[in-house]
Amino acid sequence: MGGQTVSLVMAGSGGAGVVTAGSLLLEAAARAGWYAYMTRSSGPQIRGGEAAVMIRLGTEPLASHDDRFHLLVGVDWQNVGRFAAEIPLGPESLIIGDPGEGETPEVFTRSGAQQIALPMKALAKTVPDGRPNMVAFGAIAGMIGLTEDVVVGVLRDTLKRKGEAAIAASLAAFRAGVEAAADFPAVPRLPATQADTSERWSITGNEATGMGALRGGVRFVAAYPITPATEVLEWLAPALPKVGGVLVQAEDELASINQIIGGSYGGVPSLTATSGPGLALMTESLGLAVAAEVPIVVIDVMRVGPSTGIATKSEQADLNIAVYGLHGDAPHLVLAPTSVADCLFTTQWAVHLAESLQTAAIVLTDQAMGQARAVMPRSAAVSFIGQREKPAALAEGVQYKRYANTASGVSPMAIPGMAGYTYTADGLEHNETGTPSSQASDHQAQLDKRLRKLTGYNYGDHWADITGDEDADTAILTWGSSAGPAREALERLRAAGHAVKLVAVRLISPVQPEKFAEALKGVERVLVVEQSHSGQFHRYLRAQYDLPRQVKALHHPGPLAVRPGAIVEHITQWS
Amino acid sequence: MDACVKQRDYTAKDYKSEVKPIWCPGCGDYSVLAAITRALASLQLAPENVAVVSGIGCSSRIPAYTSVYGFHGVHGRALPVATGLKIARPDLTVLVTGGDGDGFSIGGNHFLHACRRNVDLTYIVMDNQVYGMTKGQASPTTDPDWEGSKLTPDGAGIESFHPLVVALAAGANFIARCSSSDPNNVADIITQAIRHPGFSMVQVLSPCVTFRPEQLEWKHMVRTAAVDVTDDAARAARRLMTDDGFNVGKVLYKGDRPAYQPEAKGAAAVADLEADFAL
């Protein structure tokens, strides 16, 4: 967005080494002072399946992929055609293939892209221990303007343990690629920069989520592995003990959510991460956390559903279960980061809100965001004031009321170890002291209290990211990883002279009707953008907010990402 | 501990709350509740440093009837709640109470893994071989030919489950069986269970006088097990596999596996972890 960008894909079958080469390319680009955004697509195989790394590099921070890729390099084409829909190309694109690996699949060539032969395997053979993926890396580096000195540094650091011979072999293969591509047709070249990269990070969304949890104060995590959330937990596993926390692998998701309820009841901010199937299993106990008022945070890295769906690919279709999945009237928090970087902030904020409001918070990220790696500005540390409220000293003879019907709805929460405050936390409806009660008046009072603490809280400006033209009569409404392409679309539209506003909602629930109305003041038409088959976000907005009379919805299921161009088209062709 | 620091001597009464149990008159759970309070008194544990965690069922109502910290969660998930609590707060004494349906049916997977994980918990299962709260259905420990349920009028038709054999096989570090008809013995066993490190499994035969009135006979059927505690799992397995379920009053197995308690002692600042992401 802004600045210059180049978009490329490296694809190949298992063993072709495209993920390795893509990671090296990303690292080198970062050191060259460019920003980067990289996603991966893999086949279903456990090991060694076909893979594609999609990389966009630019001179400014990037929030999304482009509409099309400038360059597709197929180290080989075995099963790579399966990714075709995720790799949009056009007549201006280039496809580099190895003539020894057969024809480029028709699903790619029908785009009209220009085809170029690069005998990667044969060139690799000219170098002792040379590998075709390094030839591909060299060709790409040469074409986009990445200089050898940066690459040498990356190879040295990455292959240190493999020894000098391995470094030399990789470098020789890399050079062969650079040379062979010297007179290939042009793709956008990025300018050399002298940028100070000391304040930049290379981070995935899942890592950022983990970091946000720690910044928020989480010190107990229960984990059950599930694609694509596992990396959140695997990043936290060694990180937690360093800061005085603990991670436990649970026997299933029912156990992981109940373990964190136990840990949090004990006074330790607690979190788990899962994906759709796990969230479905956790919903009963989410209700327990709401009723017993135990703060917990559940990260849902969404994948294609329903059921097992497509476990390795992205979709924004868990919104309904996150908002409506709990039985009974169970007000809770649902939040969604709007970018890779925002996974950190939103998770930290979710911990803060859960602790302050003593309830369950669900954070909806997704595979595209969670497994994307971004080279981005370092995320500044934010500190929130106020955490879990503990009871003040009690007067002699006064009984502690765990669920006291306070004005704010938040009742000071004792933790085990505090003498004189013992109580029983209960999923049964209860009175103010926590004693089970089936009386209508207690139910009404506790329902009111649990709702009031959420609706009466001041969420400040964090409820949404609002950008663009303040007086615009057109707005784009979106959430989650669809906010990335929407931001890029907004820039393009404004550059073309359209007045548009973007509202990317971070706080999905509870709803913020006044702030929403304020944000949409003067707006006459809205385009709702999301990645779900049924338009869950659109329906949610319709149910919860007053929308202008003219509403259009741009939505499709995963795994295909929403492209900025599609958003631009919907706005510009709206007459 | 320095005697001067000690504020008072706790009695069993100090661990009882004012809340009146919902149980039927004659229910075995009354004496288990009494036994728990006596065990806590015998250990002189400060009420604020003890937590009782439960799921759903008649016996799972116990937390609110005590004056210690309590957690009454959802059906079948008491063990994970207790596991999280104990790992996050190793300074607390954590007891888990519940019935045979809660622990061995809906919570069966957690039971296996709690035995395996061997966190320092004391699990007290009041076994009455029936779902009482839902008015009399077969549980995992019900005999296959019991025809007293409208849900399975011809009997459950499947073999009952042997909790202590499973506990042993899954790795429980302490195994005992007792009878609610002898609350002093139950108190003594619970006291030992709390003292023993790791996961302690205490099965208490606790009759349901409403839906299994024939269990009133249990007090005449139980006998003090004619064995001494063993640390030999093979021997314990042989005894458990061959007994009729009415050998009570003794600790049957004590293992020496160390309790699972991951240490949380790192003192790094969160900002130190940012190095992971620097270019």
mmCIF file of N, CA, C and O in Angstrom, chain A residues 396-446:
data_model
loop_
_atom_site.group_PDB
_atom_site.id
_atom_site.type_symbol
_atom_site.label_atom_id
_atom_site.label_comp_id
_atom_site.label_asym_id
_atom_site.label_seq_id
_atom_site.Cartn_x
_atom_site.Cartn_y
_atom_site.Cartn_z
ATOM 1 N N GLU A 396 -16.180 -6.073 60.163
ATOM 2 C CA GLU A 396 -16.365 -7.231 61.038
ATOM 3 C C GLU A 396 -17.791 -7.775 60.901
ATOM 4 O O GLU A 396 -18.759 -7.020 60.940
ATOM 5 N N GLY A 397 -17.903 -9.054 60.711
ATOM 6 C CA GLY A 397 -19.222 -9.686 60.671
ATOM 7 C C GLY A 397 -19.974 -9.552 59.358
ATOM 8 O O GLY A 397 -21.086 -10.032 59.221
ATOM 9 N N VAL A 398 -19.373 -8.880 58.374
ATOM 10 C CA VAL A 398 -20.037 -8.723 57.078
ATOM 11 C C VAL A 398 -19.613 -9.868 56.159
ATOM 12 O O VAL A 398 -18.433 -10.157 56.041
ATOM 13 N N GLN A 399 -20.606 -10.500 55.532
ATOM 14 C CA GLN A 399 -20.286 -11.613 54.644
ATOM 15 C C GLN A 399 -19.878 -11.090 53.261
ATOM 16 O O GLN A 399 -20.487 -10.164 52.724
ATOM 17 N N TYR A 400 -18.842 -11.695 52.719
ATOM 18 C CA TYR A 400 -18.399 -11.325 51.372
ATOM 19 C C TYR A 400 -19.435 -11.773 50.359
ATOM 20 O O TYR A 400 -19.893 -12.910 50.389
ATOM 21 N N LYS A 401 -19.789 -10.868 49.452
ATOM 22 C CA LYS A 401 -20.729 -11.214 48.393
ATOM 23 C C LYS A 401 -19.983 -11.257 47.067
ATOM 24 O O LYS A 401 -19.737 -10.213 46.459
ATOM 25 N N ARG A 402 -19.648 -12.455 46.639
ATOM 26 C CA ARG A 402 -18.880 -12.599 45.403
ATOM 27 C C ARG A 402 -19.606 -11.983 44.203
ATOM 28 O O ARG A 402 -18.969 -11.413 43.321
ATOM 29 N N TYR A 403 -20.919 -12.157 44.184
ATOM 30 C CA TYR A 403 -21.677 -11.674 43.023
ATOM 31 C C TYR A 403 -22.535 -10.462 43.408
ATOM 32 O O TYR A 403 -23.701 -10.344 43.014
ATOM 33 N N ALA A 404 -21.922 -9.558 44.188
ATOM 34 C CA ALA A 404 -22.638 -8.369 44.651
ATOM 35 C C ALA A 404 -23.204 -7.595 43.472
ATOM 36 O O ALA A 404 -22.534 -7.408 42.443
ATOM 37 N N ASN A 405 -24.423 -7.157 43.628
ATOM 38 C CA ASN A 405 -25.126 -6.453 42.555
ATOM 39 C C ASN A 405 -24.709 -4.978 42.537
ATOM 40 O O ASN A 405 -25.435 -4.102 42.957
ATOM 41 N N THR A 406 -23.522 -4.733 42.030
ATOM 42 C CA THR A 406 -22.952 -3.392 42.060
ATOM 43 C C THR A 406 -23.505 -2.526 40.938
ATOM 44 O O THR A 406 -24.113 -3.031 39.986
ATOM 45 N N ALA A 407 -23.263 -1.225 41.046
ATOM 46 C CA ALA A 407 -23.754 -0.295 40.019
ATOM 47 C C ALA A 407 -23.128 -0.595 38.666
ATOM 48 O O ALA A 407 -23.796 -0.594 37.633
ATOM 49 N N SER A 408 -21.831 -0.878 38.667
ATOM 50 C CA SER A 408 -21.149 -1.134 37.391
ATOM 51 C C SER A 408 -21.439 -2.535 36.870
ATOM 52 O O SER A 408 -21.241 -2.825 35.698
ATOM 53 N N GLY A 409 -21.889 -3.402 37.765
ATOM 54 C CA GLY A 409 -22.088 -4.795 37.383
ATOM 55 C C GLY A 409 -20.864 -5.652 37.657
ATOM 56 O O GLY A 409 -20.940 -6.873 37.636
ATOM 57 N N VAL A 410 -19.722 -5.022 37.875
ATOM 58 C CA VAL A 410 -18.504 -5.769 38.196
ATOM 59 C C VAL A 410 -18.454 -5.958 39.711
ATOM 60 O O VAL A 410 -18.536 -4.992 40.462
ATOM 61 N N SER A 411 -18.342 -7.214 40.131
ATOM 62 C CA SER A 411 -18.295 -7.505 41.573
ATOM 63 C C SER A 411 -16.860 -7.860 41.936
ATOM 64 O O SER A 411 -16.268 -8.724 41.300
ATOM 65 N N PRO A 412 -16.303 -7.217 42.962
ATOM 66 C CA PRO A 412 -14.927 -7.530 43.339
ATOM 67 C C PRO A 412 -14.742 -9.033 43.562
ATOM 68 O O PRO A 412 -15.577 -9.682 44.184
ATOM 69 N N MET A 413 -13.645 -9.562 43.006
ATOM 70 C CA MET A 413 -13.447 -11.022 42.967
ATOM 71 C C MET A 413 -12.306 -11.437 43.878
ATOM 72 O O MET A 413 -11.154 -11.066 43.656
ATOM 73 N N ALA A 414 -12.643 -12.245 44.885
ATOM 74 C CA ALA A 414 -11.600 -12.787 45.767
ATOM 75 C C ALA A 414 -10.908 -13.944 45.068
ATOM 76 O O ALA A 414 -11.477 -14.575 44.180
ATOM 77 N N ILE A 415 -9.685 -14.190 45.455
ATOM 78 C CA ILE A 415 -9.012 -15.391 44.938
ATOM 79 C C ILE A 415 -8.619 -16.278 46.116
ATOM 80 O O ILE A 415 -8.376 -15.788 47.224
ATOM 81 N N PRO A 416 -8.593 -17.589 45.878
ATOM 82 C CA PRO A 416 -8.247 -18.512 46.954
ATOM 83 C C PRO A 416 -6.950 -18.076 47.634
ATOM 84 O O PRO A 416 -6.016 -17.605 46.982
ATOM 85 N N GLY A 417 -6.938 -18.218 48.934
ATOM 86 C CA GLY A 417 -5.804 -17.749 49.720
ATOM 87 C C GLY A 417 -6.182 -16.523 50.529
ATOM 88 O O GLY A 417 -5.583 -16.240 51.560
ATOM 89 N N MET A 418 -7.198 -15.794 50.069
ATOM 90 C CA MET A 418 -7.634 -14.606 50.803
ATOM 91 C C MET A 418 -8.552 -15.054 51.943
ATOM 92 O O MET A 418 -9.630 -15.604 51.697
ATOM 93 N N ALA A 419 -8.118 -14.811 53.168
ATOM 94 C CA ALA A 419 -8.895 -15.258 54.321
ATOM 95 C C ALA A 419 -10.121 -14.377 54.507
ATOM 96 O O ALA A 419 -10.040 -13.156 54.362
ATOM 97 N N GLY A 420 -11.249 -15.017 54.788
ATOM 98 C CA GLY A 420 -12.482 -14.285 55.051
ATOM 99 C C GLY A 420 -13.341 -14.067 53.816
ATOM 100 O O GLY A 420 -14.422 -13.482 53.916
ATOM 101 N N TYR A 421 -12.854 -14.511 52.670
ATOM 102 C CA TYR A 421 -13.597 -14.269 51.428
ATOM 103 C C TYR A 421 -13.990 -15.564 50.718
ATOM 104 O O TYR A 421 -14.295 -15.548 49.540
ATOM 105 N N THR A 422 -13.925 -16.672 51.411
ATOM 106 C CA THR A 422 -14.223 -17.928 50.717
ATOM 107 C C THR A 422 -15.631 -17.876 50.134
ATOM 108 O O THR A 422 -16.550 -17.313 50.743
ATOM 109 N N TYR A 423 -15.771 -18.434 48.954
ATOM 110 C CA TYR A 423 -17.072 -18.486 48.287
ATOM 111 C C TYR A 423 -17.021 -19.647 47.308
ATOM 112 O O TYR A 423 -15.933 -20.173 47.025
ATOM 113 N N THR A 424 -18.174 -20.032 46.786
ATOM 114 C CA THR A 424 -18.203 -21.052 45.742
ATOM 115 C C THR A 424 -18.626 -20.408 44.428
ATOM 116 O O THR A 424 -19.712 -19.829 44.335
ATOM 117 N N ALA A 425 -17.731 -20.491 43.463
ATOM 118 C CA ALA A 425 -18.058 -20.019 42.110
ATOM 119 C C ALA A 425 -19.012 -21.032 41.506
ATOM 120 O O ALA A 425 -18.813 -22.240 41.666
ATOM 121 N N ASP A 426 -20.019 -20.562 40.811
ATOM 122 C CA ASP A 426 -21.044 -21.511 40.387
ATOM 123 C C ASP A 426 -21.618 -21.208 39.013
ATOM 124 O O ASP A 426 -21.881 -20.061 38.674
ATOM 125 N N GLY A 427 -21.784 -22.269 38.238
ATOM 126 C CA GLY A 427 -22.482 -22.166 36.961
ATOM 127 C C GLY A 427 -23.987 -22.261 37.156
ATOM 128 O O GLY A 427 -24.759 -21.953 36.248
ATOM 129 N N LEU A 428 -24.384 -22.718 38.322
ATOM 130 C CA LEU A 428 -25.807 -22.657 38.671
ATOM 131 C C LEU A 428 -26.153 -21.200 38.904
ATOM 132 O O LEU A 428 -25.343 -20.450 39.455
ATOM 133 N N GLU A 429 -27.376 -20.807 38.560
ATOM 134 C CA GLU A 429 -27.774 -19.446 38.908
ATOM 135 C C GLU A 429 -27.712 -19.317 40.423
ATOM 136 O O GLU A 429 -27.900 -20.297 41.154
ATOM 137 N N HIS A 430 -27.361 -18.112 40.856
ATOM 138 C CA HIS A 430 -27.033 -17.940 42.263
ATOM 139 C C HIS A 430 -27.490 -16.562 42.728
ATOM 140 O O HIS A 430 -27.811 -15.693 41.922
ATOM 141 N N ASN A 431 -27.449 -16.383 44.034
ATOM 142 C CA ASN A 431 -27.713 -15.049 44.569
ATOM 143 C C ASN A 431 -26.384 -14.299 44.710
ATOM 144 O O ASN A 431 -25.354 -14.776 44.245
ATOM 145 N N GLU A 432 -26.414 -13.167 45.382
ATOM 146 C CA GLU A 432 -25.207 -12.342 45.452
ATOM 147 C C GLU A 432 -24.044 -13.025 46.170
ATOM 148 O O GLU A 432 -22.879 -12.774 45.862
ATOM 149 N N THR A 433 -24.339 -13.903 47.128
ATOM 150 C CA THR A 433 -23.243 -14.554 47.843
ATOM 151 C C THR A 433 -22.684 -15.744 47.060
ATOM 152 O O THR A 433 -21.628 -16.262 47.391
ATOM 153 N N GLY A 434 -23.420 -16.185 46.027
ATOM 154 C CA GLY A 434 -22.974 -17.331 45.248
ATOM 155 C C GLY A 434 -23.744 -18.592 45.579
ATOM 156 O O GLY A 434 -23.526 -19.632 44.960
ATOM 157 N N THR A 435 -24.650 -18.511 46.536
ATOM 158 C CA THR A 435 -25.464 -19.688 46.873
ATOM 159 C C THR A 435 -26.442 -19.962 45.727
ATOM 160 O O THR A 435 -27.099 -19.038 45.248
ATOM 161 N N PRO A 436 -26.524 -21.232 45.293
ATOM 162 C CA PRO A 436 -27.434 -21.555 44.185
ATOM 163 C C PRO A 436 -28.856 -21.082 44.480
ATOM 164 O O PRO A 436 -29.331 -21.190 45.613
ATOM 165 N N SER A 437 -29.505 -20.541 43.474
ATOM 166 C CA SER A 437 -30.864 -20.041 43.648
ATOM 167 C C SER A 437 -31.655 -20.287 42.372
ATOM 168 O O SER A 437 -31.160 -20.068 41.274
ATOM 169 N N SER A 438 -32.898 -20.737 42.550
ATOM 170 C CA SER A 438 -33.760 -20.899 41.373
ATOM 171 C C SER A 438 -34.861 -19.845 41.365
ATOM 172 O O SER A 438 -35.853 -19.975 40.668
ATOM 173 N N GLN A 439 -34.651 -18.788 42.147
ATOM 174 C CA GLN A 439 -35.676 -17.743 42.211
ATOM 175 C C GLN A 439 -35.587 -16.801 41.021
ATOM 176 O O GLN A 439 -34.497 -16.375 40.620
ATOM 177 N N ALA A 440 -36.748 -16.437 40.509
ATOM 178 C CA ALA A 440 -36.804 -15.541 39.357
ATOM 179 C C ALA A 440 -36.064 -14.230 39.625
ATOM 180 O O ALA A 440 -35.358 -13.701 38.759
ATOM 181 N N SER A 441 -36.201 -13.712 40.846
ATOM 182 C CA SER A 441 -35.618 -12.396 41.139
ATOM 183 C C SER A 441 -34.081 -12.464 41.101
ATOM 184 O O SER A 441 -33.424 -11.530 40.632
ATOM 185 N N ASP A 442 -33.511 -13.564 41.607
ATOM 186 C CA ASP A 442 -32.051 -13.700 41.557
ATOM 187 C C ASP A 442 -31.568 -13.844 40.112
ATOM 188 O O ASP A 442 -30.557 -13.269 39.723
ATOM 189 N N HIS A 443 -32.308 -14.622 39.341
ATOM 190 C CA HIS A 443 -31.934 -14.809 37.928
ATOM 191 C C HIS A 443 -31.956 -13.469 37.202
ATOM 192 O O HIS A 443 -31.007 -13.103 36.508
ATOM 193 N N GLN A 444 -33.052 -12.733 37.396
ATOM 194 C CA GLN A 444 -33.171 -11.423 36.746
ATOM 195 C C GLN A 444 -32.020 -10.498 37.175
ATOM 196 O O GLN A 444 -31.380 -9.854 36.342
ATOM 197 N N ALA A 445 -31.747 -10.464 38.475
ATOM 198 C CA ALA A 445 -30.721 -9.545 38.982
ATOM 199 C C ALA A 445 -29.341 -9.906 38.435
ATOM 200 O O ALA A 445 -28.566 -9.024 38.037
ATOM 201 N N GLN A 446 -29.031 -11.200 38.392
ATOM 202 C CA GLN A 446 -27.698 -11.606 37.926
ATOM 203 C C GLN A 446 -27.573 -11.437 36.412
ATOM 204 O O GLN A 446 -26.518 -11.071 35.908
#
